[in-house]
Coordinates of C-alpha atoms in Angstrom, one line a residue:
X1 CA -52.0 108.6 -30.6
X2 CA -54.5 109.1 -27.7
X3 CA -54.5 105.4 -27.0
X4 CA -50.7 105.3 -27.0
X5 CA -50.5 108.2 -24.5
X6 CA -53.0 106.5 -22.2
X7 CA -51.2 103.2 -22.4
X8 CA -47.9 104.9 -21.5
X9 CA -49.5 106.5 -18.5
X10 CA -51.0 103.2 -17.3
X11 CA -47.7 101.3 -17.6
X12 CA -45.9 104.0 -15.6
X13 CA -48.6 103.8 -12.8
X14 CA -49.3 100.1 -12.8
X15 CA -47.6 96.7 -13.4
X16 CA -48.8 94.6 -16.3
X17 CA -50.5 92.2 -13.8
X18 CA -52.3 95.1 -12.2
X19 CA -53.4 96.4 -15.6
X20 CA -54.7 93.0 -16.5
X21 CA -56.5 92.7 -13.2
X22 CA -58.2 96.1 -13.8
X23 CA -59.1 95.1 -17.3
X24 CA -60.6 91.7 -16.3
X25 CA -62.6 93.3 -13.4
X26 CA -64.4 95.7 -15.8
X27 CA -64.5 94.2 -19.2
X28 CA -67.9 93.2 -20.6
X29 CA -68.7 89.5 -21.1
X30 CA -71.8 88.0 -22.7
X31 CA -75.3 88.9 -21.4
X32 CA -74.3 92.3 -20.1
X33 CA -72.1 90.8 -17.5
X34 CA -69.2 92.9 -16.4
X35 CA -66.0 91.6 -14.8
X36 CA -64.4 88.2 -14.6
X37 CA -65.8 87.5 -11.2
X38 CA -69.5 87.8 -12.3
X39 CA -68.8 86.0 -15.6
X40 CA -67.2 83.0 -13.8
X41 CA -70.2 82.8 -11.5
X42 CA -72.7 83.3 -14.4
X43 CA -71.3 80.6 -16.8
X44 CA -69.5 78.2 -14.5
X45 CA -71.1 78.9 -11.1
X46 CA -67.7 79.3 -9.3
X47 CA -65.2 81.9 -8.3
X48 CA -62.5 82.9 -10.8
X49 CA -59.8 81.3 -8.6
X50 CA -61.6 77.9 -9.0
X51 CA -61.7 78.0 -12.8
X52 CA -59.6 75.4 -14.6
X53 CA -57.6 76.2 -17.7
X54 CA -60.3 75.2 -20.2
X55 CA -62.9 77.3 -18.4
X56 CA -60.6 80.3 -18.1
X57 CA -59.8 80.0 -21.8
X58 CA -63.5 79.9 -22.6
X59 CA -64.1 83.2 -20.8
X60 CA -61.1 84.9 -22.4
X61 CA -62.2 83.7 -25.8
X62 CA -65.6 85.2 -25.7
X63 CA -64.1 88.7 -25.2
X64 CA -63.4 88.9 -29.0
X65 CA -67.2 89.2 -29.7
X66 CA -69.4 88.7 -26.7
X67 CA -72.6 88.1 -28.5
X68 CA -71.2 86.0 -31.3
X69 CA -69.3 83.8 -28.9
X70 CA -72.0 83.6 -26.1
X71 CA -71.4 80.1 -24.8
X72 CA -75.0 79.6 -23.8
X73 CA -76.5 80.6 -27.2
X74 CA -73.7 79.5 -29.5
X75 CA -71.7 76.7 -27.7
X76 CA -70.1 75.5 -30.9
X77 CA -68.6 78.9 -31.7
X78 CA -67.5 79.3 -28.1
X79 CA -65.8 75.9 -28.2
X80 CA -63.9 76.8 -31.3
X81 CA -62.8 80.1 -29.9
X82 CA -61.7 78.5 -26.6
X83 CA -59.5 76.0 -28.5
X84 CA -57.9 78.9 -30.4
X85 CA -57.0 80.5 -27.1
X86 CA -55.5 77.2 -25.9
X87 CA -53.4 77.1 -29.0
X88 CA -52.1 80.6 -28.3
X89 CA -51.2 79.5 -24.8
X90 CA -49.3 76.5 -26.2
X91 CA -47.4 78.8 -28.6
X92 CA -46.5 81.1 -25.7
X93 CA -45.1 78.2 -23.7
X94 CA -47.9 77.9 -21.1
X95 CA -49.0 74.5 -22.3
X96 CA -47.2 71.5 -23.8
X97 CA -48.6 69.8 -26.9
X98 CA -49.9 66.8 -25.0
X99 CA -51.7 69.0 -22.5
X100 CA -53.2 71.1 -25.3
X101 CA -54.5 68.0 -27.1
X102 CA -56.2 66.8 -23.9
X103 CA -57.8 70.1 -23.2
X104 CA -59.1 70.6 -26.7
X105 CA -61.1 67.4 -26.4
X106 CA -63.1 68.6 -23.4
X107 CA -66.6 69.9 -23.8
X108 CA -67.5 73.4 -22.5
X109 CA -68.9 72.0 -19.2
X110 CA -70.9 75.1 -18.5
X111 CA -72.8 75.4 -15.2
X112 CA -75.0 78.3 -16.2
X113 CA -76.3 80.3 -13.2
X114 CA -78.0 83.6 -14.1
X115 CA -77.0 86.4 -11.9
X116 CA -79.7 87.4 -9.4
X117 CA -80.6 91.1 -9.8
X118 CA -83.2 91.2 -7.0
X119 CA -81.0 93.1 -4.6
X120 CA -82.8 96.4 -3.8
X121 CA -86.2 97.8 -4.7
X122 CA -88.2 97.4 -7.9
X123 CA -86.0 94.9 -9.9
X124 CA -88.4 94.7 -12.8
X125 CA -88.6 98.4 -13.1
X126 CA -84.8 98.7 -12.9
X127 CA -84.5 96.3 -15.8
X128 CA -87.0 98.3 -17.8
X129 CA -85.0 101.5 -17.0
X130 CA -81.8 99.7 -18.1
X131 CA -83.3 98.9 -21.5
X132 CA -84.8 102.4 -21.8
X133 CA -81.4 103.9 -21.0
X134 CA -79.7 101.9 -23.6
X135 CA -82.2 103.1 -26.2
X136 CA -82.2 106.8 -25.2
X137 CA -78.4 107.2 -24.7
X138 CA -77.8 106.3 -28.4
X139 CA -78.9 109.8 -29.3
X140 CA -76.2 111.5 -27.2
X141 CA -72.4 111.7 -27.4
X142 CA -69.5 112.6 -25.2
X143 CA -67.7 115.9 -25.8
X144 CA -65.1 114.0 -27.8
X145 CA -67.8 112.4 -30.0
X146 CA -67.6 108.9 -28.4
X147 CA -70.8 107.1 -27.5
X148 CA -71.7 106.6 -23.9
X149 CA -71.3 103.2 -22.2
X150 CA -74.0 102.8 -19.6
X151 CA -72.0 100.3 -17.6
X152 CA -68.6 102.0 -17.6
X153 CA -69.1 105.8 -17.8
X154 CA -70.5 106.4 -14.3
X155 CA -73.8 107.8 -15.5
X156 CA -76.4 109.0 -13.0
X157 CA -79.9 108.2 -13.9
X158 CA -82.9 109.8 -12.1
X159 CA -86.1 107.9 -12.5
X160 CA -89.8 108.7 -11.8
X161 CA -90.3 105.8 -9.3
X162 CA -91.6 106.8 -5.9
X163 CA -90.0 104.5 -3.4
X164 CA -92.8 104.8 -0.8
X165 CA -95.5 104.0 -3.4
X166 CA -93.4 101.1 -4.8
X167 CA -93.2 99.6 -1.3
X168 CA -97.0 99.8 -0.9
X169 CA -97.5 98.2 -4.4
X170 CA -95.2 95.3 -3.5
X171 CA -97.1 94.9 -0.2
X172 CA -100.5 94.9 -2.0
X173 CA -99.3 92.3 -4.5
X174 CA -97.9 90.0 -1.9
X175 CA -100.9 90.2 0.4
X176 CA -103.4 89.4 -2.4
X177 CA -101.4 86.9 -4.4
X178 CA -100.5 84.8 -1.4
X179 CA -104.3 84.7 -0.5
X180 CA -105.2 84.0 -4.1
X181 CA -102.6 81.2 -4.5
X182 CA -103.9 79.4 -1.4
X183 CA -107.5 79.7 -2.8
X184 CA -106.2 78.5 -6.2
X185 CA -104.5 75.4 -4.8
X186 CA -107.6 74.5 -2.8
X187 CA -109.8 75.1 -5.9
X188 CA -107.8 72.5 -8.0
X189 CA -107.3 69.9 -5.2
X190 CA -108.6 66.6 -6.4
X191 CA -109.0 67.8 -10.0
X192 CA -106.8 67.1 -13.0
X193 CA -104.8 70.3 -13.6
X194 CA -104.9 71.3 -17.3
X195 CA -101.3 72.6 -17.2
X196 CA -100.0 69.2 -16.1
X197 CA -100.1 67.7 -19.6
X198 CA -96.7 66.8 -20.9
X199 CA -96.7 69.2 -23.8
X200 CA -97.1 72.1 -21.4
X201 CA -94.6 70.7 -19.0
X202 CA -92.2 70.1 -21.8
X203 CA -92.4 73.7 -22.9
X204 CA -91.6 74.7 -19.3
X205 CA -88.6 72.4 -19.2
X206 CA -87.2 73.8 -22.5
X207 CA -87.5 77.4 -21.1
X208 CA -85.9 76.5 -17.8
X209 CA -82.3 77.7 -17.0
X210 CA -81.4 74.1 -16.0
X211 CA -82.3 72.8 -19.5
X212 CA -80.4 75.7 -21.2
X213 CA -77.3 75.1 -19.1
X214 CA -77.3 71.3 -20.0
X215 CA -77.8 72.0 -23.7
X216 CA -74.9 74.5 -23.5
X217 CA -72.7 71.7 -22.2
X218 CA -73.7 69.5 -25.1
X219 CA -75.8 67.1 -23.1
X220 CA -78.0 64.8 -25.1
X221 CA -81.8 64.9 -24.9
X222 CA -81.8 61.4 -23.5
X223 CA -79.4 62.4 -20.7
X224 CA -81.4 65.6 -20.0
X225 CA -84.6 63.6 -19.7
X226 CA -82.8 61.4 -17.2
X227 CA -81.5 64.3 -15.2
X228 CA -84.9 65.9 -15.0
X229 CA -86.4 62.8 -13.5
X230 CA -83.8 62.4 -10.7
X231 CA -84.4 64.0 -7.3
X232 CA -81.9 66.7 -6.3
X233 CA -81.6 69.3 -3.6
X234 CA -83.0 72.6 -4.9
X235 CA -84.7 75.9 -3.9
X236 CA -88.3 76.7 -4.8
X237 CA -90.5 79.7 -4.3
X238 CA -93.1 80.0 -1.6
X239 CA -94.8 82.9 0.1
X240 CA -93.4 81.7 3.4
X241 CA -89.9 82.2 2.1
X242 CA -87.5 80.2 -0.2
X243 CA -87.8 76.5 0.5
X244 CA -84.9 74.0 0.4
X245 CA -86.5 70.7 -0.9
X246 CA -85.5 67.4 -2.6
X247 CA -87.4 67.3 -5.8
X248 CA -87.0 66.3 -9.5
X249 CA -86.4 69.2 -11.8
X250 CA -89.5 68.0 -13.7
X251 CA -91.6 68.4 -10.6
X252 CA -90.1 71.8 -9.9
X253 CA -91.2 73.0 -13.4
X254 CA -94.7 71.6 -12.7
X255 CA -94.8 73.3 -9.3
X256 CA -93.6 76.7 -10.5
X257 CA -95.9 76.6 -13.5
X258 CA -98.9 76.3 -11.2
X259 CA -98.2 79.6 -9.5
X260 CA -100.3 82.7 -10.3
X261 CA -98.3 85.7 -11.6
X262 CA -99.0 89.4 -11.5
X263 CA -98.2 92.6 -13.3
X264 CA -98.9 96.0 -11.6
X265 CA -98.1 99.5 -12.6
X266 CA -99.0 103.0 -11.3
X267 CA -98.5 106.3 -13.0
X268 CA -99.6 109.9 -12.9
X269 CA -102.0 110.3 -15.9
X270 CA -101.2 114.0 -16.5
X271 CA -97.3 113.7 -16.3
X272 CA -96.9 110.1 -17.3
X273 CA -94.5 109.6 -14.4
X274 CA -94.3 105.9 -13.5
X275 CA -94.6 105.7 -9.7
X276 CA -94.7 101.9 -9.1
X277 CA -94.0 98.8 -11.1
X278 CA -94.2 95.1 -10.0
X279 CA -93.5 92.7 -12.8
X280 CA -94.0 89.4 -11.0
X281 CA -94.3 87.6 -7.6
X282 CA -90.5 87.2 -7.1
X283 CA -87.6 88.4 -9.4
X284 CA -85.2 85.8 -8.0
X285 CA -87.3 83.0 -9.5
X286 CA -89.2 84.7 -12.3
X287 CA -87.4 87.4 -14.3
X288 CA -90.1 87.6 -17.0
X289 CA -91.8 91.0 -16.6
X290 CA -95.6 90.6 -16.6
X291 CA -96.2 94.3 -16.9
X292 CA -94.9 93.9 -20.5
X293 CA -96.4 90.5 -21.2
X294 CA -99.0 90.4 -23.9
X295 CA -102.2 88.6 -22.9
X296 CA -105.8 88.6 -23.9
X297 CA -107.3 91.9 -22.6
X298 CA -110.9 90.8 -22.0
X299 CA -113.5 93.4 -21.1
X300 CA -110.8 95.9 -20.0
X301 CA -110.6 96.7 -23.8
X302 CA -114.3 97.7 -24.0
X303 CA -113.8 101.4 -23.1
X304 CA -112.0 101.7 -26.4
X305 CA -115.2 100.5 -28.2
X306 CA -117.4 102.9 -26.2
X307 CA -115.0 105.8 -26.8
X308 CA -115.4 105.2 -30.6
X309 CA -119.2 105.2 -30.1
X310 CA -118.9 108.7 -28.5
X311 CA -116.7 109.8 -31.3
X312 CA -119.2 108.6 -33.8
X313 CA -121.8 110.8 -32.1
X314 CA -123.9 107.8 -31.0
X315 CA -126.1 109.3 -28.2
X316 CA -125.2 107.9 -24.8
X317 CA -128.9 107.3 -24.2
X318 CA -129.4 105.2 -27.3
X319 CA -131.0 102.0 -26.1
X320 CA -129.3 99.0 -27.7
X321 CA -131.1 95.6 -27.6
X322 CA -129.6 93.0 -25.4
X323 CA -130.2 90.2 -27.9
X324 CA -128.5 86.8 -28.5
X325 CA -127.4 87.1 -32.1
X326 CA -125.9 84.7 -34.6
X327 CA -123.4 86.4 -37.0
X328 CA -123.4 84.0 -39.9
X329 CA -120.2 83.0 -41.6
X330 CA -118.2 85.1 -39.1
X331 CA -115.1 83.0 -39.7
X332 CA -115.1 84.0 -43.4
X333 CA -115.6 87.7 -42.8
X334 CA -113.5 90.4 -44.3
X335 CA -113.8 92.7 -41.3
X336 CA -111.9 95.6 -42.9
X337 CA -114.7 96.1 -45.4
X338 CA -117.8 94.2 -44.3
X339 CA -120.9 96.3 -43.4
X340 CA -123.2 94.3 -41.2
X341 CA -125.9 97.0 -41.6
X342 CA -126.0 96.3 -45.3
X343 CA -125.1 92.6 -45.5
X344 CA -127.1 91.3 -42.6
X345 CA -129.4 94.0 -41.4
X346 CA -131.4 91.8 -39.0
X347 CA -129.2 89.1 -37.6
X348 CA -131.2 86.8 -35.4
X349 CA -130.8 83.8 -33.1
X350 CA -131.2 80.4 -34.8
X351 CA -129.8 77.9 -32.4
X352 CA -130.5 75.0 -34.8
X353 CA -129.2 76.7 -37.9
X354 CA -125.7 77.6 -36.8
X355 CA -122.5 76.1 -38.2
X356 CA -118.8 76.2 -37.4
X357 CA -118.3 79.5 -39.2
X358 CA -121.0 81.3 -37.2
X359 CA -120.4 83.4 -34.1
X360 CA -122.8 83.8 -31.1
X361 CA -121.4 86.3 -28.6
X362 CA -122.9 85.6 -25.2
X363 CA -123.1 87.5 -21.9
X364 CA -121.2 86.3 -18.9
X365 CA -124.3 86.0 -16.8
X366 CA -126.3 84.3 -19.6
X367 CA -129.1 86.9 -19.2
X368 CA -130.7 88.6 -22.3
X369 CA -133.7 90.8 -23.0
X370 CA -134.4 94.5 -22.7
X371 CA -132.0 97.2 -23.8
X372 CA -129.1 99.2 -22.4
X373 CA -127.8 102.7 -22.8
X374 CA -124.1 103.1 -23.5
X375 CA -123.3 103.8 -19.9
X376 CA -125.5 100.9 -18.7
X377 CA -123.9 98.4 -21.1
X378 CA -120.4 99.5 -20.1
X379 CA -121.2 99.5 -16.4
X380 CA -122.5 96.0 -16.6
X381 CA -120.1 94.8 -19.2
X382 CA -122.8 93.5 -21.6
X383 CA -121.1 91.6 -24.4
X384 CA -124.1 91.5 -26.8
X385 CA -124.4 95.3 -26.8
X386 CA -120.7 95.9 -27.2
X387 CA -120.6 93.6 -30.2
X388 CA -123.6 95.3 -31.7
X389 CA -121.8 98.6 -31.3
X390 CA -118.6 97.5 -33.1
X391 CA -120.7 96.1 -35.9
X392 CA -122.6 99.3 -36.2
X393 CA -119.5 101.5 -36.2
X394 CA -117.1 99.3 -38.2
X395 CA -114.3 97.2 -36.7
X396 CA -111.4 99.0 -38.5
X397 CA -112.2 102.4 -36.8
X398 CA -112.0 100.7 -33.3
X399 CA -108.7 99.1 -34.1
X400 CA -107.3 102.4 -35.4
X401 CA -108.5 104.2 -32.3
X402 CA -106.8 101.6 -30.1
X403 CA -103.5 102.4 -31.7
X404 CA -104.0 106.2 -31.3
X405 CA -104.8 105.7 -27.6
X406 CA -101.4 103.9 -27.1
X407 CA -101.9 100.2 -27.9
X408 CA -99.0 99.4 -30.1
X409 CA -99.5 95.6 -30.3
X410 CA -101.4 94.3 -33.3
X411 CA -105.1 94.6 -32.9
X412 CA -106.8 92.3 -35.3
X413 CA -109.5 93.8 -37.5
X414 CA -112.1 91.4 -36.2
X415 CA -115.3 92.0 -34.3
X416 CA -114.2 89.8 -31.4
X417 CA -111.7 92.6 -30.3
X418 CA -114.8 94.2 -28.8
X419 CA -114.7 91.4 -26.2
X420 CA -110.9 91.7 -25.7
X421 CA -109.4 89.0 -27.9
X422 CA -106.5 91.2 -28.8
X423 CA -103.3 90.4 -26.9
X424 CA -101.8 93.5 -25.3
X425 CA -99.6 94.2 -22.3
X426 CA -100.6 96.0 -19.1
X427 CA -98.0 98.7 -20.1
X428 CA -100.0 99.3 -23.3
X429 CA -103.5 98.8 -21.9
X430 CA -103.1 101.4 -19.2
X431 CA -102.4 104.1 -21.7
X432 CA -106.0 104.5 -23.1
X433 CA -107.1 105.1 -19.5
X434 CA -104.4 107.7 -19.1
X435 CA -106.0 109.5 -22.1
X436 CA -109.4 109.4 -20.5
X437 CA -108.0 110.6 -17.2
X438 CA -106.1 113.5 -18.7
X439 CA -108.9 115.1 -20.7
X440 CA -108.2 113.3 -24.0
X441 CA -104.4 114.0 -24.1
X442 CA -102.2 111.0 -24.7
X443 CA -99.4 111.0 -22.1
X444 CA -96.9 108.2 -22.6
X445 CA -95.4 106.5 -19.5
X446 CA -92.2 108.1 -18.4
X447 CA -89.6 106.2 -16.4
X448 CA -86.4 108.3 -16.8
X449 CA -86.4 112.0 -15.8
X450 CA -82.7 113.0 -16.2
X451 CA -79.3 111.6 -17.2
X452 CA -76.1 113.1 -15.9
X453 CA -72.5 112.2 -16.5
X454 CA -70.0 111.3 -13.8
X455 CA -69.4 114.9 -13.1
X456 CA -73.1 115.7 -12.5
X457 CA -73.4 117.5 -15.8
X458 CA -76.8 117.0 -17.4
X459 CA -76.7 115.0 -20.6
X460 CA -80.5 114.9 -21.1
X461 CA -83.8 115.7 -19.4
X462 CA -87.1 114.2 -20.4
X463 CA -90.7 115.3 -20.1
X464 CA -93.8 114.9 -22.2
X465 CA -93.5 118.2 -23.9
X466 CA -94.2 118.0 -27.6
X467 CA -95.1 114.3 -27.2
X468 CA -98.4 115.2 -25.7
X469 CA -101.2 115.0 -28.2
X470 CA -105.0 115.5 -28.1
X471 CA -106.3 112.2 -29.4
X472 CA -109.9 112.5 -28.3
X473 CA -111.9 115.6 -27.3
X474 CA -112.0 116.8 -23.7
X475 CA -115.8 116.3 -23.7
X476 CA -115.4 112.7 -24.9
X477 CA -112.8 111.9 -22.3
X478 CA -114.8 113.5 -19.5
X479 CA -117.9 111.5 -20.6
X480 CA -115.9 108.3 -20.6
X481 CA -114.7 109.1 -17.1
X482 CA -118.3 109.5 -16.0
X483 CA -119.2 106.2 -17.5
X484 CA -116.2 104.4 -15.9
X485 CA -117.2 105.9 -12.5
X486 CA -120.5 104.1 -12.9
X487 CA -118.5 100.8 -13.4
X488 CA -116.7 101.4 -10.1
X489 CA -119.8 102.5 -8.2
X490 CA -122.6 100.3 -9.5
X491 CA -121.1 97.8 -12.0
X492 CA -118.6 95.0 -12.3
X493 CA -116.0 96.9 -10.1
X494 CA -118.4 97.9 -7.4
X495 CA -116.7 95.7 -4.8
X496 CA -114.1 98.5 -4.7
X497 CA -116.6 100.3 -2.5
X498 CA -118.5 97.6 -0.6
X499 CA -115.7 95.1 -0.1
X500 CA -112.5 97.2 0.0
X501 CA -113.9 100.5 1.3
X502 CA -112.3 102.7 -1.3
X503 CA -115.0 105.4 -0.8
X504 CA -113.0 108.5 0.1
X505 CA -112.0 109.4 -3.4
X506 CA -113.7 109.3 -6.8
X507 CA -112.7 106.2 -8.8
X508 CA -113.2 105.3 -12.5
X509 CA -112.2 102.0 -13.8
X510 CA -112.9 98.8 -15.7
X511 CA -112.6 95.1 -15.0
X512 CA -111.6 92.5 -17.6
X513 CA -111.6 88.7 -17.9
X514 CA -110.3 86.8 -20.9
X515 CA -111.6 83.6 -22.4
X516 CA -111.8 80.7 -20.0
X517 CA -111.0 83.3 -17.3
X518 CA -107.2 82.8 -17.8
X519 CA -106.5 86.5 -17.4
X520 CA -107.9 88.9 -14.9
X521 CA -107.6 92.7 -15.3
X522 CA -108.5 95.9 -13.5
X523 CA -107.4 99.4 -14.5
X524 CA -108.6 102.3 -12.5
X525 CA -107.9 105.9 -11.8
X526 CA -108.6 108.7 -9.3
X527 CA -108.2 112.4 -10.2
X528 CA -104.5 112.1 -9.4
X529 CA -103.3 108.5 -9.9
X530 CA -103.8 105.8 -12.4
X531 CA -103.0 102.1 -11.8
X532 CA -103.6 98.7 -13.3
X533 CA -103.2 95.1 -12.4
X534 CA -103.1 91.8 -14.4
X535 CA -103.3 88.4 -12.7
X536 CA -102.9 85.0 -14.4
X537 CA -100.6 82.1 -15.0
X538 CA -97.5 82.0 -17.2
X539 CA -99.6 79.5 -19.3
X540 CA -103.2 80.3 -20.2
X541 CA -104.0 76.8 -19.0
X542 CA -103.3 78.0 -15.4
X543 CA -106.7 79.4 -14.5
X544 CA -109.6 79.0 -12.1
X545 CA -112.3 76.5 -13.2
X546 CA -115.2 79.0 -13.0
X547 CA -115.9 82.7 -13.7
X548 CA -116.8 83.4 -10.0
X549 CA -113.2 82.9 -8.9
X550 CA -111.4 83.7 -12.2
X551 CA -113.0 87.0 -13.1
X552 CA -110.9 90.2 -13.0
X553 CA -113.0 91.6 -10.2
X554 CA -111.8 88.7 -8.0
X555 CA -108.2 88.3 -9.2
X556 CA -106.9 91.7 -10.3
X557 CA -109.2 94.3 -8.8
X558 CA -108.1 93.4 -5.2
X559 CA -104.5 94.3 -6.0
X560 CA -105.6 97.8 -7.1
X561 CA -108.0 98.1 -4.1
X562 CA -105.4 97.1 -1.5
X563 CA -102.8 99.4 -3.1
X564 CA -105.2 102.4 -3.2
X565 CA -106.3 101.8 0.3
X566 CA -102.7 101.9 1.5
X567 CA -102.0 105.1 -0.5
X568 CA -105.1 106.8 0.9
X569 CA -104.2 105.7 4.5
X570 CA -100.6 107.0 4.2
X571 CA -100.2 110.6 5.2
X572 CA -96.9 110.9 3.3
X573 CA -98.9 110.2 0.1
X574 CA -101.2 113.2 0.6
X575 CA -100.2 114.6 -2.8
X576 CA -102.2 111.8 -4.4
X577 CA -105.2 112.1 -2.1
X578 CA -108.5 113.8 -2.8
X579 CA -109.4 115.7 -5.9
X580 CA -112.5 115.6 -8.1
X581 CA -113.1 114.6 -11.6
X582 CA -114.2 117.4 -14.0
X583 CA -117.8 118.4 -13.7
X584 CA -119.7 117.7 -16.9
X585 CA -121.5 120.6 -18.6
X586 CA -125.3 120.7 -18.2
X587 CA -125.7 119.5 -21.8
X588 CA -123.4 116.5 -21.2
X589 CA -125.4 115.6 -18.1
X590 CA -128.7 115.8 -20.0
X591 CA -127.2 113.5 -22.6
X592 CA -126.5 110.9 -19.9
X593 CA -129.8 111.3 -18.0
X594 CA -131.5 108.1 -19.0
X595 CA -132.2 104.7 -17.6
X596 CA -129.2 102.3 -17.7
X597 CA -131.5 99.5 -18.8
X598 CA -135.1 99.4 -20.1
X599 CA -136.8 96.0 -19.5
X600 CA -138.4 94.2 -22.3
X601 CA -142.2 94.3 -22.9
X602 CA -142.4 90.7 -21.5
X603 CA -140.6 91.7 -18.4
X604 CA -142.8 94.7 -17.9
X605 CA -145.9 92.6 -18.4
X606 CA -144.7 90.0 -16.0
X607 CA -143.9 92.6 -13.4
X608 CA -147.3 94.2 -13.8
X609 CA -149.1 90.9 -13.4
X610 CA -147.1 90.1 -10.3
X611 CA -148.0 93.5 -8.8
X612 CA -151.7 93.0 -9.7
X613 CA -151.7 89.5 -8.1
X614 CA -150.3 90.9 -4.9
X615 CA -153.0 93.5 -4.8
X616 CA -155.7 90.9 -5.3
X617 CA -154.3 88.7 -2.6
X618 CA -154.0 91.5 0.0
X619 CA -157.7 91.4 1.2
X620 CA -157.3 87.7 1.9
X621 CA -154.9 88.4 4.7
X622 CA -156.2 87.6 8.2
X623 CA -158.1 90.4 9.9
X624 CA -157.1 91.0 13.4
X625 CA -159.8 92.5 15.5
X626 CA -159.0 95.2 18.1
X627 CA -159.0 93.3 21.4
X628 CA -158.6 96.4 23.5
X629 CA -156.0 96.8 26.3

């Protein structure tokens, strides 16, 4: 009855042609496209007035079930549905039988052109908010019981993004990535690029929009291969601006594959409010959001291991040997139950006795000997000590703690997770650091603050509330912050101070570099602001050739450093300036009062001999007699 009343009112107010126009301008098409104008440009790359009969019938046909008849994903279904629409047109007298027969033999002839959503600020964040809104709004209903439609109901969504901070984040990303890309290109000049092999290029081709569009038209693989090797006019990304070039589509895939990408996110650790979000170098060309991409975490995962050590009451001043160790039959291990303390109490280095099932974790600098405290090992990112710790505590406990701290991706129950072999996203990896920064309380990232209807009436408001949970003790969190401050002041992240001059606020953080330095990480926090960066290629093969250039301290840390320097220099950001980390209790300070590293006996002996030699040589220096004035 309600629909009949509405239909009657519409027919009294509008002509049938006007009603049809209103409908076509707002109706949803596949891929969350709304309106015939956007749909025509998305699937045929032309205005609606330029559509031919078959193309128009295709778009009308998909309205019956926009996902099921999506012409890009299911071209056969869309073709069948289009022909049904054409049959109905013939029955209604709009087509004669011969014209119908000719039209039904035509392929779909899609010219797929994804709609650019880069207008405005923070496009990656806006897409994340759209998905969050779709998820959240399902729990609410209109007064009449109908569900909300986020595209048609005029909802007002208030987010946590800070536009000024977002602008600074985008500037920091562009400044560093443009410099890094130039260095990367020089670094590989004259060398064979590992991502140029045809298997990698082929994967890039298959994932390209051009390939998907051609497949949707029913183009054969042989014809697609021919098209991809013919030069055409196209646009490519560059830091100087979009370039119009003549290039084969195959070369464009190779070119774009060789670009370094970035993910950056900033949030308030106590509230969870997401303040800045950059998911890539340019949304026009790269819609994939690298904030949510899962990549090997490298050493940025190590604080999870050291937090478990604190929870296991391992004294921070325990000196753990920096030894090169062989873990025999590692590949056969049942890491959920294996107890290395019982099964292999004294693993030792046997370079000639290893086999393919053994594992020898090595330090990045190749230096061994002596021993480290927990703080010293984390500060200097010592792999051998970190692995010794996880073996001592049990791998399963560390994996479980990672989940409690906010890492929802699968963390394999294997000792190698101590060195960051687990694949996680920046969005996940930033959450353990939020726990450390907020005194042990887990605070989930929050992007949407409030949703209102078209009248301004509040539908829902969101805050952390009951979602906040104490996952580690305040003492443990504050101790970890102290240890991570050492990383930023004296360890692998010390260039924050001496290179980027981030000295006017306390900083705690950790660098990370994955295997073959394919992924660079840095996550850091001040008393009021937490931020993290990931830098790497879309393929793990896109990487620097050596650790010096590829480490997280060189690739990702500068994004954070540039961002923080801009925030601290901006008077409008005073809310996030200053502050101090909690002062540790005297007992906690005593527990940390120990050498970061104790040299081995051999080192001490060598040092002593060197000093003795210098003392012995001193009398042999020339004696200069007083010659007077």
